[in-house]
XYZ file of C-alpha atoms in Angstrom:
628
model
C 117.247 -1.120 67.692
C 117.057 -2.134 71.032
C 120.579 -1.723 72.342
C 121.228 -5.053 74.807
C 123.691 -5.989 76.728
C 126.539 -7.955 74.704
C 125.830 -11.179 77.659
C 122.408 -10.971 77.045
C 123.131 -12.193 73.327
C 125.373 -15.146 72.620
C 128.637 -15.151 75.269
C 129.351 -18.668 76.214
C 130.076 -22.256 75.306
C 130.271 -26.333 77.168
C 132.363 -29.617 77.619
C 132.509 -33.814 79.206
C 134.069 -36.915 81.632
C 133.649 -40.205 83.417
C 132.490 -40.738 86.702
C 135.580 -41.785 89.457
C 137.442 -39.072 87.002
C 135.302 -36.078 87.628
C 135.392 -36.914 91.298
C 139.323 -36.557 91.074
C 139.112 -33.689 89.228
C 136.631 -31.560 91.222
C 138.768 -32.166 94.162
C 142.162 -31.150 92.644
C 140.354 -27.644 91.474
C 139.865 -26.842 94.725
C 139.566 -22.867 95.859
C 140.946 -20.335 93.616
C 140.730 -16.585 95.453
C 137.269 -14.666 96.084
C 136.260 -11.309 96.937
C 132.265 -10.865 95.617
C 129.736 -12.651 98.121
C 126.219 -12.896 97.088
C 124.940 -12.827 100.672
C 124.455 -16.684 101.041
C 128.210 -16.916 101.567
C 129.179 -18.014 97.816
C 132.188 -15.701 96.846
C 132.995 -14.781 93.299
C 136.572 -15.079 91.888
C 138.892 -11.933 92.074
C 140.648 -11.275 88.613
C 143.404 -13.592 88.772
C 146.389 -15.011 86.685
C 146.533 -18.590 85.799
C 150.275 -20.100 85.566
C 149.604 -23.107 82.669
C 151.892 -25.915 82.947
C 153.515 -27.272 79.816
C 152.574 -30.888 78.968
C 154.789 -33.813 77.727
C 151.612 -35.924 77.182
C 149.096 -33.762 75.002
C 145.695 -34.954 76.097
C 143.749 -37.189 73.311
C 140.584 -35.322 72.270
C 137.996 -37.423 72.507
C 135.408 -35.718 75.275
C 137.086 -38.311 78.238
C 138.962 -36.427 80.862
C 141.530 -38.662 81.245
C 144.554 -38.626 83.686
C 146.666 -36.375 81.844
C 144.493 -33.333 83.127
C 145.438 -33.909 86.548
C 148.717 -32.143 85.764
C 147.061 -28.943 84.115
C 146.137 -25.411 85.757
C 142.880 -25.829 87.130
C 139.985 -23.338 87.021
C 136.480 -23.414 88.572
C 134.088 -21.370 91.187
C 131.654 -19.988 88.104
C 129.183 -17.323 89.015
C 125.734 -16.213 87.488
C 126.175 -13.101 85.210
C 122.933 -12.788 83.600
C 119.648 -12.483 84.748
C 121.450 -11.685 87.800
C 124.848 -10.632 88.593
C 127.338 -12.331 91.391
C 124.896 -14.935 92.285
C 125.835 -18.651 92.880
C 125.042 -20.854 89.696
C 122.343 -23.627 89.754
C 125.121 -25.778 88.153
C 129.070 -26.226 88.787
C 131.313 -25.528 85.995
C 134.862 -26.782 86.258
C 137.834 -27.048 83.794
C 141.567 -27.398 83.219
C 144.238 -25.694 80.921
C 147.253 -26.913 79.596
C 149.358 -26.347 76.395
C 152.661 -27.496 74.551
C 154.730 -26.321 71.881
C 151.863 -26.076 69.012
C 148.702 -25.955 70.643
C 146.579 -24.666 73.767
C 144.144 -27.345 75.415
C 141.291 -26.730 77.867
C 138.828 -29.309 79.468
C 135.053 -27.995 80.737
C 133.464 -30.920 83.300
C 129.566 -29.281 83.171
C 127.697 -30.645 86.178
C 123.545 -30.208 85.591
C 121.027 -31.673 88.364
C 118.590 -32.572 85.561
C 120.877 -33.821 82.349
C 117.010 -34.599 80.838
C 116.643 -30.684 80.426
C 120.202 -30.649 78.906
C 119.738 -28.929 75.236
C 122.163 -30.876 72.917
C 121.740 -30.663 69.224
C 123.283 -31.995 66.243
C 123.410 -28.660 63.861
C 125.765 -27.194 61.439
C 128.986 -25.038 62.581
C 127.718 -21.941 64.252
C 124.242 -23.318 64.664
C 124.314 -24.707 67.962
C 123.891 -21.240 70.042
C 120.519 -22.089 71.757
C 121.887 -25.180 73.348
C 123.682 -25.624 76.460
C 127.397 -24.683 75.166
C 130.833 -23.455 77.260
C 133.977 -22.128 75.710
C 136.771 -19.558 75.608
C 136.781 -16.101 74.831
C 140.224 -14.830 74.395
C 142.262 -11.494 73.582
C 145.994 -12.387 73.125
C 147.471 -8.875 72.973
C 145.761 -7.616 75.911
C 144.460 -4.271 73.746
C 141.007 -5.001 74.858
C 139.687 -4.062 71.556
C 139.729 -7.764 69.461
C 139.171 -11.088 71.056
C 138.748 -14.761 70.033
C 135.659 -16.922 70.790
C 135.312 -20.957 70.884
C 132.216 -22.717 72.088
C 131.023 -26.044 72.067
C 128.035 -27.777 73.112
C 127.452 -31.152 74.529
C 127.272 -32.792 70.872
C 131.013 -31.166 70.241
C 129.309 -28.867 67.628
C 131.643 -26.107 67.461
C 130.835 -22.493 67.039
C 133.344 -19.710 66.546
C 133.193 -16.134 66.318
C 136.082 -12.395 66.067
C 134.494 -10.127 68.584
C 135.516 -6.238 68.008
C 134.952 -3.464 70.617
C 133.156 -1.280 68.158
C 131.672 -3.551 66.220
C 129.860 -6.739 68.358
C 130.701 -10.493 66.963
C 131.053 -11.676 63.544
C 130.324 -14.949 62.821
C 132.316 -15.151 59.675
C 135.154 -16.118 61.275
C 136.204 -19.568 60.936
C 139.145 -21.326 62.518
C 141.024 -24.860 62.357
C 140.704 -26.408 65.621
C 139.495 -29.505 67.340
C 136.846 -30.205 70.022
C 134.938 -33.303 70.908
C 132.003 -33.869 73.752
C 130.674 -36.550 75.967
C 127.487 -37.030 77.823
C 127.261 -38.873 81.508
C 124.488 -39.378 83.675
C 125.036 -36.249 86.003
C 127.494 -34.041 83.851
C 128.857 -33.406 80.338
C 132.386 -32.567 79.031
C 134.252 -31.012 76.511
C 137.760 -30.675 75.524
C 138.851 -28.347 72.863
C 142.464 -28.226 71.066
C 143.223 -24.571 69.819
C 146.592 -24.595 67.252
C 148.703 -21.772 67.993
C 148.763 -21.409 64.002
C 145.305 -20.687 63.707
C 145.627 -17.669 66.727
C 147.964 -14.065 66.090
C 149.068 -13.332 69.159
C 152.642 -11.290 70.724
C 155.850 -12.409 69.705
C 158.322 -13.616 72.226
C 158.706 -16.243 75.027
C 156.519 -15.082 77.360
C 152.653 -15.037 76.775
C 150.177 -13.096 79.411
C 146.932 -13.169 77.618
C 143.209 -12.168 79.451
C 140.608 -14.695 78.922
C 136.981 -15.375 80.148
C 135.509 -18.969 80.271
C 132.041 -19.014 79.934
C 129.059 -21.431 80.047
C 125.655 -20.820 78.552
C 122.869 -22.690 80.589
C 119.147 -22.298 78.807
C 116.926 -23.589 81.490
C 113.836 -21.350 82.737
C 115.768 -18.695 81.528
C 119.316 -18.240 79.492
C 121.796 -18.008 82.609
C 125.308 -17.059 81.639
C 128.145 -18.598 83.947
C 131.589 -17.297 83.783
C 135.072 -17.860 85.513
C 135.383 -13.965 86.063
C 132.487 -12.220 87.834
C 131.430 -9.376 84.698
C 129.234 -6.616 85.511
C 126.583 -4.779 83.280
C 127.858 -1.585 84.405
C 131.332 -2.012 83.226
C 131.110 -2.007 79.213
C 134.997 -3.205 79.254
C 134.634 -6.412 78.908
C 138.472 -7.134 78.804
C 139.566 -4.757 81.613
C 137.070 -7.781 83.746
C 139.131 -10.592 82.485
C 141.668 -12.867 84.205
C 145.034 -14.132 82.782
C 146.394 -16.766 81.094
C 150.333 -17.024 81.325
C 152.371 -19.528 79.395
C 155.977 -19.768 77.582
C 156.468 -20.499 74.023
C 158.916 -20.973 71.862
C 159.275 -17.804 69.344
C 157.797 -18.731 66.115
C 159.188 -16.460 62.869
C 158.658 -17.017 59.233
C 157.940 -21.133 59.902
C 154.297 -21.098 58.912
C 153.763 -21.630 54.978
C 150.826 -23.201 53.281
C 150.254 -23.773 49.543
C 147.027 -24.810 48.045
C 147.070 -25.318 44.619
C 143.787 -26.244 42.604
C 144.094 -27.979 38.842
C 140.698 -27.896 36.728
C 140.263 -29.459 32.958
C 137.644 -30.701 30.743
C 137.288 -32.438 27.884
C 134.236 -32.845 25.425
C 132.880 -33.256 22.214
C 129.414 -33.527 20.687
C 127.706 -35.639 17.615
C 126.173 -33.783 14.808
C 123.398 -35.198 13.571
C 122.664 -35.639 9.758
C 119.379 -35.874 8.118
C 120.282 -39.188 6.746
C 120.921 -40.390 10.076
C 124.724 -40.228 10.014
C 126.532 -37.787 11.977
C 129.908 -36.492 12.568
C 131.751 -35.773 15.889
C 132.797 -32.152 16.268
C 136.574 -31.759 17.547
C 137.655 -31.945 21.281
C 136.765 -28.525 22.851
C 139.401 -28.451 25.645
C 139.556 -26.417 28.582
C 141.749 -26.030 31.706
C 142.603 -23.672 34.856
C 145.417 -23.297 37.287
C 144.807 -21.394 40.610
C 146.379 -21.039 44.234
C 146.341 -19.708 47.664
C 149.649 -18.967 49.189
C 149.839 -18.273 53.396
C 152.843 -17.281 54.873
C 153.320 -16.631 58.676
C 155.858 -13.455 58.820
C 155.532 -13.980 62.997
C 152.991 -15.017 65.044
C 151.393 -11.788 64.690
C 152.004 -11.006 61.303
C 150.690 -12.624 57.957
C 151.242 -12.492 54.134
C 148.586 -13.698 51.781
C 148.484 -14.111 48.252
C 146.306 -15.792 45.856
C 146.213 -16.384 41.834
C 143.112 -16.915 39.973
C 140.809 -18.159 43.098
C 138.712 -20.918 43.185
C 135.441 -19.802 45.263
C 133.569 -22.230 44.319
C 132.850 -24.295 47.489
C 131.808 -21.340 49.524
C 128.708 -21.399 51.615
C 125.824 -19.378 49.718
C 124.568 -16.247 50.512
C 121.524 -16.329 52.777
C 118.850 -14.795 51.477
C 117.267 -11.586 52.312
C 113.729 -9.950 51.512
C 114.432 -6.649 48.971
C 110.542 -6.027 48.754
C 109.720 -2.261 49.761
C 114.070 -1.620 49.761
C 115.226 0.906 47.361
C 118.495 0.413 48.450
C 121.480 -2.125 47.795
C 121.589 -5.121 50.433
C 124.617 -6.070 52.304
C 125.971 -9.294 52.243
C 129.001 -10.696 54.334
C 132.341 -11.177 53.359
C 132.599 -15.619 53.342
C 135.830 -16.208 51.268
C 138.647 -17.439 53.617
C 140.935 -15.138 51.318
C 139.825 -11.964 52.264
C 138.539 -13.332 56.007
C 141.858 -13.651 57.202
C 142.488 -10.527 59.344
C 139.101 -8.942 57.903
C 138.682 -7.278 61.830
C 141.128 -4.744 61.131
C 139.103 -3.162 57.883
C 135.615 -2.930 59.847
C 134.285 0.273 61.426
C 131.896 1.266 64.054
C 128.719 -0.373 62.974
C 127.019 -0.140 59.914
C 129.416 2.504 58.475
C 131.634 0.202 56.058
C 133.820 2.203 54.245
C 136.083 -0.859 53.602
C 134.255 -3.818 52.163
C 136.148 -6.544 50.309
C 133.232 -7.871 48.010
C 133.927 -5.259 46.172
C 136.877 -7.256 44.638
C 134.372 -9.653 42.876
C 136.401 -11.845 40.809
C 140.425 -11.582 41.076
C 142.798 -12.549 38.863
C 145.361 -12.200 41.605
C 145.432 -10.574 44.697
C 147.945 -9.969 48.146
C 147.122 -8.938 51.334
C 148.957 -8.536 54.660
C 147.182 -8.294 58.212
C 148.561 -8.590 62.284
C 150.063 -6.073 64.361
C 152.892 -4.570 65.206
C 153.530 -3.252 68.519
C 150.331 -1.433 69.826
C 149.632 -1.298 65.481
C 147.358 -2.972 64.176
C 147.591 -3.200 60.237
C 145.959 -4.272 56.904
C 147.125 -3.811 53.497
C 145.295 -5.409 50.380
C 145.920 -5.167 46.757
C 144.043 -6.857 43.464
C 143.678 -7.146 40.380
C 139.545 -7.678 39.393
C 138.423 -8.838 36.265
C 134.778 -8.072 37.156
C 134.237 -5.208 38.730
C 131.129 -4.397 40.333
C 129.437 -0.835 41.218
C 127.258 0.303 43.701
C 126.317 3.831 43.417
C 124.453 5.461 46.322
C 121.760 8.448 45.799
C 119.573 10.150 48.301
C 116.450 7.526 47.817
C 117.748 4.736 45.889
C 120.741 2.568 45.045
C 122.235 1.677 41.609
C 124.095 -1.615 41.000
C 125.863 -2.393 37.835
C 128.587 -5.115 36.954
C 130.891 -4.706 34.626
C 133.208 -7.016 33.060
C 136.203 -4.426 32.963
C 139.155 -5.038 35.088
C 140.467 -2.600 37.888
C 143.166 -2.656 40.178
C 142.005 -2.090 43.847
C 144.564 -0.761 47.099
C 143.121 -0.881 50.474
C 145.173 -0.199 53.673
C 144.413 0.172 56.996
C 146.249 1.152 60.555
C 144.786 1.137 64.261
C 146.924 2.035 66.950
C 145.688 1.167 70.293
C 146.288 3.307 73.640
C 144.503 2.131 76.188
C 141.088 0.228 77.190
C 139.155 0.339 74.246
C 140.497 3.713 73.227
C 141.989 4.140 69.642
C 142.860 5.848 66.440
C 143.002 4.602 62.747
C 143.039 5.849 59.505
C 142.524 4.380 56.265
C 143.660 4.996 52.323
C 141.754 3.172 49.461
C 141.684 3.373 45.810
C 140.182 1.880 42.778
C 141.263 2.486 38.961
C 138.875 0.654 36.530
C 139.871 2.168 32.888
C 139.326 6.004 32.948
C 137.469 6.117 36.167
C 138.811 6.435 39.459
C 137.809 6.255 43.470
C 139.768 7.124 46.105
C 139.161 7.577 49.833
C 140.866 8.645 53.135
C 139.330 8.341 56.810
C 140.499 8.722 59.929
C 138.551 7.401 63.369
C 138.869 6.641 66.721
C 137.413 5.517 69.911
C 137.374 6.651 73.302
C 136.025 4.820 76.714
C 134.954 8.011 78.633
C 134.087 5.497 81.770
C 132.600 2.159 82.643
C 129.518 2.767 80.877
C 129.978 5.733 78.739
C 132.299 5.375 75.434
C 132.492 7.316 72.238
C 133.244 6.744 68.419
C 133.617 8.819 65.576
C 134.218 8.821 61.518
C 135.888 11.367 59.066
C 136.343 10.359 55.302
C 136.988 12.499 52.155
C 136.448 10.727 48.629
C 137.188 11.680 45.086
C 135.702 10.255 42.063
C 136.416 10.450 38.517
C 133.727 8.165 36.748
C 134.320 5.870 33.870
C 132.539 6.428 30.803
C 130.424 2.877 29.916
C 127.441 3.278 27.954
C 126.740 -0.708 28.372
C 126.655 -0.304 32.060
C 124.568 2.739 31.718
C 121.669 0.929 30.369
C 120.995 -0.761 33.823
C 121.308 2.491 35.720
C 118.370 4.923 36.053
C 118.756 8.127 34.618
C 118.475 10.620 38.171
C 120.330 13.839 39.087
C 121.759 15.052 42.090
C 123.149 18.347 43.123
C 126.661 19.417 44.943
C 126.201 23.177 45.649
C 125.181 24.820 42.457
C 126.722 22.049 40.332
C 124.473 19.248 38.849
C 125.371 15.550 38.097
C 123.938 12.631 36.737
C 123.496 9.018 38.088
C 124.902 7.285 34.755
C 128.790 6.795 34.458
C 129.859 9.369 32.172
C 132.785 10.068 32.995
C 131.995 13.515 35.580
C 134.398 14.199 38.421
C 133.350 15.273 41.993
C 134.203 14.795 45.740
C 132.640 14.828 49.031
C 133.068 14.156 52.694
C 131.328 12.073 55.279
C 130.851 11.764 58.929
C 129.522 9.787 61.954
C 129.899 9.875 65.580
C 127.851 7.532 68.467
C 127.879 7.803 72.059
C 127.115 4.667 73.813
C 126.033 4.022 77.664
C 125.609 0.678 78.491
C 124.791 -0.911 81.755
C 122.402 -2.977 83.618
C 119.841 -0.612 83.947
C 119.913 2.517 81.372
C 121.177 2.072 78.419
C 121.496 5.084 75.693
C 122.623 5.217 72.043
C 122.884 8.360 70.035
C 123.678 9.140 66.567
C 125.092 11.725 64.378
C 125.635 10.699 60.854
C 126.329 13.320 57.640
C 126.861 12.103 54.049
C 127.115 14.610 51.230
C 125.605 13.698 47.836
C 129.000 13.242 45.776
C 130.407 10.988 48.357
C 131.089 7.463 47.342
C 133.658 4.599 48.483
C 134.232 2.093 45.720
C 136.040 -0.182 47.878
C 133.366 0.398 50.754
C 129.564 -0.190 51.306
C 128.039 3.088 51.188
C 124.417 2.010 50.061
C 122.986 5.813 51.007
C 124.229 9.627 50.191
C 122.836 12.751 50.432
C 121.790 13.072 54.478
C 122.297 14.418 57.616
C 120.650 12.394 60.455
C 121.045 11.932 64.010
C 118.646 9.772 66.554
C 118.753 8.336 69.921
C 117.322 5.347 71.600
C 116.843 5.253 75.502
C 115.848 2.336 77.684
C 115.519 1.495 81.246
C 115.516 -1.948 82.296
C 113.913 -3.252 85.487
C 115.103 -6.588 86.480
C 113.002 -8.840 88.553
C 115.542 -11.326 90.078
C 113.831 -12.974 92.642
C 110.050 -12.699 90.934
C 108.782 -16.345 89.513
C 107.158 -15.035 86.318
C 109.601 -12.250 84.169
C 113.097 -11.319 84.446
C 113.118 -7.955 82.997
C 110.684 -5.216 81.717
C 112.906 -2.761 79.098
C 110.437 0.243 78.300
C 112.499 2.530 75.665
C 112.161 5.600 73.384
C 113.480 6.105 69.802
C 113.739 9.337 67.949
C 115.073 9.750 64.527
C 115.253 13.123 61.821
C 116.803 12.689 58.386
C 117.626 15.645 56.090
C 118.935 16.222 52.519
C 121.610 18.346 51.777
C 118.900 20.827 50.284
C 117.343 21.251 54.357
C 114.032 19.394 53.489
C 112.703 16.915 55.837
C 113.111 13.396 54.924
C 112.338 11.130 57.402
C 110.776 11.622 61.519
C 109.805 9.223 63.816
C 109.285 9.150 66.815
C 108.601 5.565 68.691
C 107.979 3.850 71.591
C 108.893 0.258 72.592
C 107.982 -2.617 75.237
C 110.432 -5.400 75.838
C 109.654 -8.111 78.484
C 111.560 -10.974 78.881
C 109.420 -14.039 81.050
C 110.881 -16.930 82.370
C 111.576 -20.230 80.034
C 113.384 -18.039 77.510
C 109.852 -16.584 76.749
C 110.118 -12.746 74.880
C 107.553 -10.255 73.963
C 107.992 -7.294 72.529
C 105.467 -4.325 70.797
C 106.312 -1.051 69.845
C 105.569 1.677 67.228
C 105.486 4.937 65.827
C 103.895 7.757 68.323
C 105.300 10.269 65.009
C 106.408 8.855 61.525
C 106.425 11.898 58.490
C 108.331 10.710 55.505
C 109.039 12.757 52.258
C 109.786 10.643 49.292
C 109.828 11.534 45.571
C 109.081 14.922 46.536
C 105.724 13.506 48.006
C 105.036 13.803 51.825
C 103.472 11.362 53.767
C 102.316 12.185 57.482
C 100.854 10.330 60.153
C 101.510 6.819 59.128
C 100.776 4.372 61.849
C 101.923 0.824 62.570
C 102.398 -1.667 65.425
C 104.551 -4.505 65.663
C 104.196 -7.420 67.738
C 106.567 -10.199 68.512
C 106.666 -13.183 70.845
C 109.588 -15.899 70.652
C 110.266 -18.482 73.321
C 112.524 -21.424 73.798
C 110.758 -22.893 76.416
C 110.937 -26.181 74.815
C 114.053 -27.901 73.792
C 114.563 -28.388 69.956
């Protein structure tokens, strides 16, 4: 449960050009305002605004930095942010930005004093984050809550993610954009084309976006370089971002996509007779039709509709080990229809009150997502022909898939106030036969200071179970109580309601980091349009770690001892789980990491049996010292 500064994870991405043009471009970049001094004369950029120039001749996206870029807006003077803050980088990075009426264009020139150490691999999309890479992180609305990340390695392989302040990076996001890279003797370059139609941004002619431009340089350490200096003692990423201003025509109701499909089959078989003669059966003909439609109401509001969607081309789920795990496993959403605007339906961490994969096999579905002023909205309605159930209990989950139809409705709104501070609300319902589950929730986040933040969620659900004897064959017959009333785990028409609550406190800094939480889920709380795989618990805990940094040490970058405390009770007041654990993390040079830890106290009560003083130790060593 180690909480690491997000700049220690994957934050960044990279690009290419020929020698003569690179020298011309380098002279074009020049100096762009300074403030922070590392003591050697190097000064990092102050927060600044780039005024973009519209191009009449869009660059060819081939990785080669051509003459057209000389008229674009330059950027440069990158600074090291990790492992050392505000230090001159070991490798120089420069680039340009321009745009036309349909696209944004970025060029990066990435110099390297030793190109033999370049990490550049051909890989699948989103699998290049161990390589050298560069890219941009943009917040079009300037709300400091959500941003788009676009990264490219030296082979032109793309990685794109959506970042959210309350839940981190989501790698399931896949936008339509273009990139190419080229490798030279002393540098490599990247060109990127980001279609405006692939992004959501405020309506209006004048655009003012927050932006970070980043480079990951993995050598003896995993260096993070950026255009704007980012302090690890400030957990507000985009309060430290630069600005990017440009003019664009207002686009409203002009984006329409329609993707139909038709499937058909015609088959018959030969029935053999004993005398060797056969007879052909009648033809068995079948067909199927469906479509997806998308309409861009404006640059920040999108309407999606689908009929009988075909999800057969979707990437399969990664395998998960379920041994010694009695609870349902979570799998991320990968279906394009539900990924559109999926960030609005996420909550703090792993408390998933809304989970669109509970809409399993929709016949028809519609969705409206986007932003109106400071309010982000998301509405989904779907008619599902195979309804799944995840039934949470104290010590296990029960799951079943029915062939009954259901209607799901989900509505979510989040209002942004200022720097990472918001309030939100959601309503959801699912009806299947005589069964019904409804949920209402409120949530919020408060940016207390540069280092401290607070999040909270409260929810209430009401459930009327269907009566389904077929599904009950796959469900263990358990019992649970709410007050003095007893219920069964079977789907037998029972009615009940319950509440859930979760709050978290975070402290993120370069040295002292802390995470504390409390969670309360009633035994009668269910979220059939969400993923809550356990209830009947009151639990709380805290992780506390201190990082000792060694910026000039030839062997070690960081040593972080930490402690973790956790307790869980059920609603009867029985102590179910108690852990006090310690851990030691060491980050060596050459991107080598050592981790050892284990519980000091580890007591658990499972199915009425008490297990005390359970001992175990974990040890892991991970290295990326060598090129792949």
